[in-house]
């Protein structure tokens, strides 16, 4: 009995110590919240009458609530963790921090600074300069930065959410060795721009002097996320970019809307993913690619832009998939060292030029498949190269429909090009072949299905191929190799696809009943009802095969 009591006492003590430990850990790790303060523009009605004095008169982790009003301030240096909270109702910022046209309005040098519901404007350089980490801007309005709106350098974990940046770079700048933008980041890690608007970014001096500017620039940074953001009315002669990303890693731009920019650019970027974005009225390229690696464009819309993408220098492991591109220039161009490129499942329409162009001094392992090239004014795909390579370009499972021409080849060296299982039906010519070497227009036939729902895959479907399929496999056996009436210079399609037609069942039909109605070689009305029919004999195919329907009981059938 005594041992039992001792055992229970021991268990009770252990339970008590466990509960005490949990309580101690809970209270010891709870975030310490600072005091709350109040700023009012009218002296005497709050703790402080200026934001500058509130920053200097409070402690780290404090929260400063700012009452409605316009606060004209000099440069405010925030060198402590603090929360600034204004008032926002119905698209109106009640709190306005108006700089005195100094270099900055806010200089954020500390970590863990939060700005919420504040309008900040009027700086001779950048409205906000930030080099502290774990900084968050929520529901703010940033405007009238003579050079830039927000400058974020050398920090980690910055979040800009539900924020508007407008009317920056109105005067341009004199130092053209420095590249400015409405939002400018450099050497940052884990940066997020979400649910924001950047608009009316017009660099007047750059427009006059043919220099560059942009709405958003990411430089030498990693883990960049730009989502659900609208960029429009950004121009500076021909270089007003919506976004400009240089030497960055792991960039994700998704669900954004770019309108009335001069284009976008990715340069020296590794691991980038652009998805579900819309690019409208971009006067030059949709996105320029310069030295990108592991880059994917997925499910984007390009409309009324000069092109969707333009690859100027080395492009490795680039995927362009499930996009819709309706442009007034070339939809996509690959040039100079393109390796492992996949163009797949896109709708491509060019109102004034070619769909896809391959101009390359070294283009390797490029696959174009499952795309629709529709009403491209000139040519669906234009290929021009003068290099020797055995792993060149594969074009398969595409539809070329109502383009000026289907494909134009201008290949001067032994460059491997394979076309198979494509559908060609175009306005002028399906093929223009100016090549000096042989290309490949079919594979060895294999029973895997084809683009016109046949069973065998071999070559391509040509709307102007009139040879016969003598063995019923859906591959033409006559007039091969098919050369598009001499347009294919060397070789041709040895297995052109043809439709397989089912035999007619009404070549000769005899209907037997008590009156013995004899059929003819003419079709009969399939909706006509014959009464008292007991037997039907159908002759079909080569007129020796028959199908007999008997014992109908004289009840009648619909033939």
Coordinates of N, CA, C and O in Angstrom, one line a residue, residues 354-471:
X354 N 5.8 36.4 -89.1 CA 5.9 34.9 -88.9 C 5.5 34.6 -87.5 O 5.5 35.4 -86.6
X355 N 5.1 33.3 -87.4 CA 4.7 32.8 -86.0 C 6.0 32.6 -85.2 O 6.2 33.3 -84.2
X356 N 6.8 31.7 -85.6 CA 8.0 31.4 -84.8 C 9.2 31.5 -85.8 O 9.1 31.0 -86.9
X357 N 10.3 32.1 -85.3 CA 11.5 32.2 -86.1 C 12.7 31.5 -85.4 O 12.8 31.7 -84.2
X358 N 13.5 30.7 -86.1 CA 14.7 30.1 -85.5 C 15.8 30.6 -86.4 O 16.1 30.2 -87.5
X359 N 16.5 31.7 -85.8 CA 17.8 32.2 -86.4 C 18.8 31.8 -85.4 O 18.9 32.4 -84.3
X360 N 19.7 30.9 -85.7 CA 20.6 30.5 -84.7 C 22.0 30.1 -85.3 O 22.1 29.5 -86.3
X361 N 23.0 30.5 -84.6 CA 24.4 30.0 -84.9 C 24.6 28.7 -84.3 O 25.5 28.0 -84.7
X362 N 23.8 28.4 -83.2 CA 24.0 27.1 -82.6 C 22.7 26.7 -81.8 O 22.6 27.0 -80.6
X363 N 21.7 26.2 -82.5 CA 20.5 25.8 -81.9 C 20.4 24.3 -81.8 O 20.5 23.6 -82.8
X364 N 20.2 23.8 -80.5 CA 20.3 22.4 -80.3 C 19.1 21.9 -79.5 O 18.6 22.6 -78.6
X365 N 18.6 20.8 -79.9 CA 17.5 20.1 -79.2 C 16.3 21.1 -78.9 O 15.9 21.3 -77.8
X366 N 15.8 21.5 -80.0 CA 14.6 22.4 -80.0 C 13.4 21.6 -80.4 O 13.4 20.9 -81.5
X367 N 12.3 21.5 -79.6 CA 11.1 20.8 -80.0 C 9.9 21.7 -80.1 O 9.7 22.5 -79.1
X368 N 9.2 21.7 -81.2 CA 8.0 22.5 -81.4 C 6.9 21.5 -81.6 O 6.8 20.8 -82.6
X369 N 5.9 21.4 -80.6 CA 4.9 20.4 -80.7 C 3.6 20.8 -80.2 O 3.5 21.7 -79.3
X370 N 2.5 20.2 -80.7 CA 1.1 20.4 -80.2 C 0.7 21.9 -80.2 O -0.1 22.3 -79.4
X371 N 1.2 22.7 -81.2 CA 0.8 24.1 -81.3 C -0.2 24.3 -82.4 O -0.2 23.5 -83.3
X372 N -0.9 25.4 -82.3 CA -1.7 25.8 -83.5 C -1.1 27.1 -84.0 O -1.1 28.1 -83.3
X373 N -0.7 27.1 -85.3 CA -0.3 28.3 -85.9 C -1.4 28.7 -86.9 O -1.7 28.1 -87.9
X374 N -2.0 29.8 -86.6 CA -3.3 30.2 -87.3 C -3.1 31.6 -87.8 O -2.8 32.6 -87.1
X375 N -3.4 31.8 -89.1 CA -3.4 33.1 -89.8 C -2.2 33.9 -89.5 O -2.3 35.2 -89.2
X376 N -1.0 33.3 -89.5 CA 0.2 34.1 -89.4 C 0.4 34.7 -90.8 O 0.4 33.9 -91.8
X377 N 0.5 36.0 -90.9 CA 0.5 36.7 -92.2 C 1.5 36.2 -93.2 O 1.3 36.1 -94.4
X378 N 2.7 35.9 -92.7 CA 3.8 35.4 -93.6 C 3.9 33.9 -93.5 O 3.4 33.2 -94.4
X379 N 4.5 33.4 -92.4 CA 4.8 32.0 -92.3 C 4.6 31.5 -90.9 O 4.8 32.2 -90.0
X380 N 4.1 30.2 -90.8 CA 4.0 29.7 -89.4 C 5.3 29.6 -88.7 O 5.5 30.1 -87.7
X381 N 6.3 28.8 -89.3 CA 7.6 28.7 -88.8 C 8.7 29.0 -89.9 O 8.6 28.5 -91.0
X382 N 9.6 29.9 -89.5 CA 10.7 30.3 -90.4 C 12.0 29.8 -89.8 O 12.3 30.2 -88.6
X383 N 12.7 29.0 -90.5 CA 14.0 28.4 -90.0 C 15.1 28.8 -90.9 O 15.1 28.6 -92.1
X384 N 16.1 29.5 -90.3 CA 17.3 29.9 -91.0 C 18.5 29.7 -90.2 O 18.7 30.3 -89.1
X385 N 19.4 28.8 -90.6 CA 20.6 28.5 -89.8 C 21.7 28.0 -90.7 O 21.4 27.4 -91.8
X386 N 22.9 28.2 -90.3 CA 24.1 27.8 -91.2 C 25.1 27.0 -90.4 O 26.3 27.2 -90.5
X387 N 24.6 26.2 -89.4 CA 25.5 25.4 -88.6 C 25.3 24.0 -88.8 O 24.3 23.5 -89.4
X388 N 26.3 23.2 -88.5 CA 26.2 21.7 -88.5 C 25.8 21.2 -87.2 O 26.5 21.4 -86.2
X389 N 24.7 20.5 -87.1 CA 24.3 19.9 -85.8 C 23.3 18.8 -86.1 O 22.4 18.9 -86.9
X390 N 23.5 17.6 -85.4 CA 22.7 16.5 -85.7 C 21.5 16.4 -84.7 O 20.6 15.5 -84.8
X391 N 21.5 17.3 -83.7 CA 20.3 17.4 -82.8 C 19.7 18.8 -82.9 O 20.0 19.6 -82.0
X392 N 19.0 19.0 -83.9 CA 18.6 20.3 -84.2 C 17.2 20.6 -83.8 O 16.9 20.9 -82.6
X393 N 16.2 20.5 -84.7 CA 14.8 20.9 -84.5 C 13.9 19.8 -84.9 O 13.9 19.2 -85.9
X394 N 12.9 19.5 -84.0 CA 11.8 18.6 -84.2 C 10.5 19.4 -84.2 O 10.2 20.1 -83.2
X395 N 9.7 19.3 -85.3 CA 8.4 19.9 -85.4 C 7.4 18.8 -85.6 O 7.4 18.1 -86.6
X396 N 6.5 18.6 -84.6 CA 5.6 17.5 -84.6 C 4.2 17.9 -84.0 O 4.2 18.7 -83.1
X397 N 3.2 17.3 -84.5 CA 1.9 17.4 -83.9 C 1.3 18.8 -83.9 O 0.5 19.1 -83.0
X398 N 1.7 19.6 -84.8 CA 1.3 21.0 -84.9 C 0.2 21.1 -86.0 O 0.2 20.4 -87.0
X399 N -0.6 22.2 -85.9 CA -1.6 22.5 -86.9 C -1.2 23.8 -87.5 O -1.1 24.9 -86.8
X400 N -0.9 23.8 -88.8 CA -0.6 25.0 -89.6 C -1.8 25.3 -90.5 O -2.0 24.6 -91.5
X401 N -2.6 26.3 -90.1 CA -3.9 26.5 -90.7 C -4.1 28.0 -91.1 O -4.0 28.9 -90.3
X402 N -4.4 28.2 -92.4 CA -4.7 29.5 -92.9 C -3.6 30.5 -92.7 O -3.8 31.7 -92.6
X403 N -2.3 30.1 -92.6 CA -1.2 31.0 -92.6 C -0.9 31.4 -94.0 O -1.4 30.7 -95.0
X404 N -0.1 32.5 -94.2 CA 0.3 32.7 -95.6 C 1.0 31.5 -96.2 O 0.6 31.0 -97.2
X405 N 2.0 31.1 -95.5 CA 2.7 29.8 -95.8 C 2.9 29.0 -94.5 O 2.9 29.6 -93.4
X406 N 3.0 27.7 -94.7 CA 3.1 26.9 -93.5 C 4.5 27.0 -92.9 O 4.7 27.4 -91.7
X407 N 5.5 26.6 -93.7 CA 6.9 26.6 -93.2 C 7.9 27.1 -94.2 O 7.7 26.8 -95.4
X408 N 8.8 27.9 -93.8 CA 9.9 28.4 -94.7 C 11.2 28.0 -94.2 O 11.6 28.3 -93.1
X409 N 12.0 27.2 -95.0 CA 13.3 26.7 -94.6 C 14.4 27.4 -95.4 O 14.3 27.5 -96.6
X410 N 15.4 27.8 -94.7 CA 16.6 28.4 -95.4 C 17.8 27.9 -94.6 O 18.4 28.6 -93.9
X411 N 18.1 26.6 -94.8 CA 19.2 25.9 -94.1 C 20.3 25.6 -95.0 O 20.1 24.9 -96.0
X412 N 21.5 26.1 -94.7 CA 22.6 26.0 -95.6 C 23.7 24.9 -95.2 O 24.6 24.6 -96.0
X413 N 23.6 24.4 -94.0 CA 24.5 23.4 -93.5 C 23.7 22.2 -93.1 O 22.5 22.2 -93.1
X414 N 24.4 21.1 -92.8 CA 23.8 19.8 -92.4 C 23.2 20.0 -91.0 O 23.8 19.6 -90.0
X415 N 22.0 20.6 -90.9 CA 21.3 20.9 -89.7 C 20.1 20.0 -89.6 O 19.2 20.1 -90.5
X416 N 19.9 19.2 -88.6 CA 18.9 18.2 -88.6 C 17.5 18.8 -88.3 O 17.3 19.5 -87.2
X417 N 16.6 18.7 -89.2 CA 15.2 19.2 -89.0 C 14.3 18.1 -89.3 O 14.4 17.5 -90.4
X418 N 13.4 17.7 -88.4 CA 12.4 16.7 -88.6 C 11.0 17.2 -88.5 O 10.7 17.8 -87.4
X419 N 10.2 17.1 -89.5 CA 8.8 17.4 -89.5 C 8.0 16.1 -89.6 O 8.2 15.3 -90.5
X420 N 7.1 15.9 -88.6 CA 6.2 14.7 -88.8 C 4.9 14.9 -88.0 O 4.9 15.6 -87.0
X421 N 3.8 14.3 -88.5 CA 2.5 14.4 -87.8 C 2.0 15.8 -87.6 O 1.4 16.1 -86.6
X422 N 2.3 16.7 -88.6 CA 1.7 18.0 -88.6 C 0.6 18.1 -89.6 O 0.5 17.3 -90.6
X423 N -0.3 19.1 -89.4 CA -1.4 19.3 -90.3 C -1.1 20.6 -91.1 O -1.0 21.7 -90.5
X424 N -1.1 20.5 -92.4 CA -0.8 21.7 -93.3 C -2.0 22.0 -94.1 O -2.4 21.2 -95.0
X425 N -2.5 23.2 -94.0 CA -3.6 23.6 -94.8 C -3.5 25.2 -94.8 O -4.1 25.8 -93.9
X426 N -2.8 25.7 -95.7 CA -2.5 27.2 -95.7 C -2.9 27.9 -97.0 O -3.3 27.2 -98.0
X427 N -2.8 29.2 -97.0 CA -3.3 30.0 -98.0 C -2.5 29.9 -99.3 O -3.1 29.7 -100.4
X428 N -1.2 30.1 -99.3 CA -0.4 30.1 -100.5 C 0.3 28.8 -100.6 O 0.0 28.0 -101.5
X429 N 1.3 28.5 -99.8 CA 2.1 27.3 -99.9 C 2.3 26.7 -98.5 O 2.4 27.4 -97.5
X430 N 2.2 25.4 -98.5 CA 2.5 24.7 -97.2 C 4.0 24.7 -96.9 O 4.4 24.8 -95.7
X431 N 4.8 24.7 -97.9 CA 6.3 24.7 -97.7 C 7.0 25.6 -98.7 O 6.6 25.6 -99.9
X432 N 7.9 26.4 -98.2 CA 8.9 27.1 -99.0 C 10.2 26.6 -98.6 O 10.7 26.8 -97.4
X433 N 10.9 25.9 -99.4 CA 12.2 25.3 -99.0 C 13.3 25.8 -99.9 O 13.5 25.5 -101.0
X434 N 14.1 26.7 -99.2 CA 15.3 27.2 -99.9 C 16.6 26.5 -99.4 O 17.7 27.1 -99.5
X435 N 16.4 25.4 -98.8 CA 17.6 24.7 -98.1 C 18.5 24.1 -99.1 O 18.1 23.7 -100.2
X436 N 19.8 24.0 -98.8 CA 20.8 23.4 -99.6 C 21.1 22.0 -99.2 O 22.0 21.3 -99.7
X437 N 20.4 21.5 -98.1 CA 20.6 20.2 -97.6 C 19.3 19.5 -97.4 O 18.2 20.2 -97.4
X438 N 19.3 18.2 -97.3 CA 18.0 17.5 -97.1 C 17.5 17.6 -95.7 O 18.2 17.5 -94.7
X439 N 16.2 17.7 -95.6 CA 15.5 17.7 -94.3 C 14.7 16.4 -94.2 O 14.6 15.6 -95.2
X440 N 14.0 16.2 -93.1 CA 13.3 14.9 -92.9 C 11.8 15.2 -92.6 O 11.5 16.0 -91.8
X441 N 11.0 14.5 -93.4 CA 9.5 14.9 -93.4 C 8.7 13.7 -92.9 O 7.4 13.8 -93.0
X442 N 9.3 12.7 -92.4 CA 8.5 11.6 -91.9 C 9.4 10.7 -91.0 O 10.6 10.8 -91.1
X443 N 8.7 9.9 -90.1 CA 9.4 8.9 -89.4 C 9.0 7.5 -89.9 O 8.1 7.4 -90.8
X444 N 9.7 6.5 -89.5 CA 9.3 5.1 -89.9 C 7.9 4.9 -89.3 O 7.6 5.1 -88.1
X445 N 6.9 4.5 -90.2 CA 5.5 4.4 -89.7 C 5.4 3.5 -88.5 O 6.0 2.5 -88.3
X446 N 4.5 4.0 -87.5 CA 4.3 3.3 -86.3 C 2.8 3.4 -85.9 O 2.2 4.5 -86.2
X447 N 2.2 2.4 -85.4 CA 0.8 2.4 -85.1 C 0.5 3.0 -83.7 O 0.3 2.3 -82.8
X448 N 0.5 4.4 -83.7 CA 0.3 5.1 -82.4 C -0.8 6.2 -82.6 O -1.0 6.9 -81.7
X449 N -1.4 6.3 -83.7 CA -2.4 7.3 -83.9 C -1.7 8.5 -84.6 O -0.5 8.7 -84.5
X450 N -2.5 9.4 -85.2 CA -2.0 10.6 -85.8 C -2.9 11.8 -85.7 O -4.0 11.7 -85.1
X451 N -2.5 12.9 -86.2 CA -3.1 14.2 -86.0 C -4.5 14.3 -86.7 O -5.3 15.1 -86.3
X452 N -4.8 13.4 -87.6 CA -6.1 13.4 -88.2 C -6.9 12.2 -87.8 O -7.8 11.7 -88.5
X453 N -6.6 11.7 -86.6 CA -7.4 10.6 -86.0 C -7.2 9.2 -86.8 O -8.1 8.4 -86.7
X454 N -6.2 9.1 -87.5 CA -5.9 7.8 -88.1 C -5.1 6.9 -87.1 O -4.8 7.3 -86.0
X455 N -4.8 5.7 -87.6 CA -4.2 4.7 -86.7 C -2.6 4.8 -86.8 O -1.9 4.4 -85.8
X456 N -2.1 5.1 -88.0 CA -0.7 5.0 -88.2 C -0.1 6.4 -88.3 O -0.7 7.3 -88.9
X457 N 1.1 6.6 -87.7 CA 1.8 7.9 -87.7 C 3.0 7.7 -88.6 O 3.8 6.7 -88.4
X458 N 3.2 8.6 -89.5 CA 4.4 8.5 -90.4 C 4.9 9.9 -90.8 O 5.8 10.4 -90.2
X459 N 4.2 10.5 -91.8 CA 4.6 11.8 -92.2 C 3.6 12.9 -91.7 O 3.2 12.9 -90.6
X460 N 3.2 13.7 -92.7 CA 2.4 14.9 -92.3 C 1.1 14.8 -93.2 O 1.0 14.2 -94.2
X461 N 0.1 15.6 -92.7 CA -1.1 15.7 -93.6 C -1.0 17.0 -94.4 O -0.7 18.1 -93.9
X462 N -1.1 16.8 -95.7 CA -1.0 17.9 -96.7 C -2.4 18.1 -97.4 O -2.9 17.1 -97.9
X463 N -3.0 19.3 -97.3 CA -4.3 19.4 -97.9 C -4.3 19.3 -99.4 O -5.3 19.1 -100.1
X464 N -3.1 19.4 -100.0 CA -3.0 19.3 -101.5 C -2.2 18.0 -101.9 O -1.7 18.0 -103.0
X465 N -2.2 17.0 -101.1 CA -1.7 15.7 -101.5 C -2.9 14.9 -102.1 O -3.9 14.7 -101.4
X466 N -2.7 14.4 -103.3 CA -3.8 13.7 -104.0 C -3.5 12.3 -104.3 O -4.1 11.6 -105.1
X467 N -2.4 11.7 -103.7 CA -2.1 10.3 -103.9 C -3.1 9.4 -103.2 O -3.8 9.9 -102.3
X468 N -3.1 8.1 -103.5 CA -4.0 7.2 -102.9 C -3.3 6.4 -101.8 O -2.1 6.1 -101.8
X469 N -4.1 5.9 -100.9 CA -3.7 5.0 -99.9 C -4.3 3.6 -100.3 O -5.4 3.3 -100.2
X470 N -3.4 2.8 -100.8 CA -3.8 1.5 -101.5 C -4.0 0.4 -100.5 O -4.6 -0.7 -100.9
X471 N -3.5 0.5 -99.3 CA -3.6 -0.7 -98.4 C -4.4 -0.3 -97.1 O -4.5 -1.1 -96.2

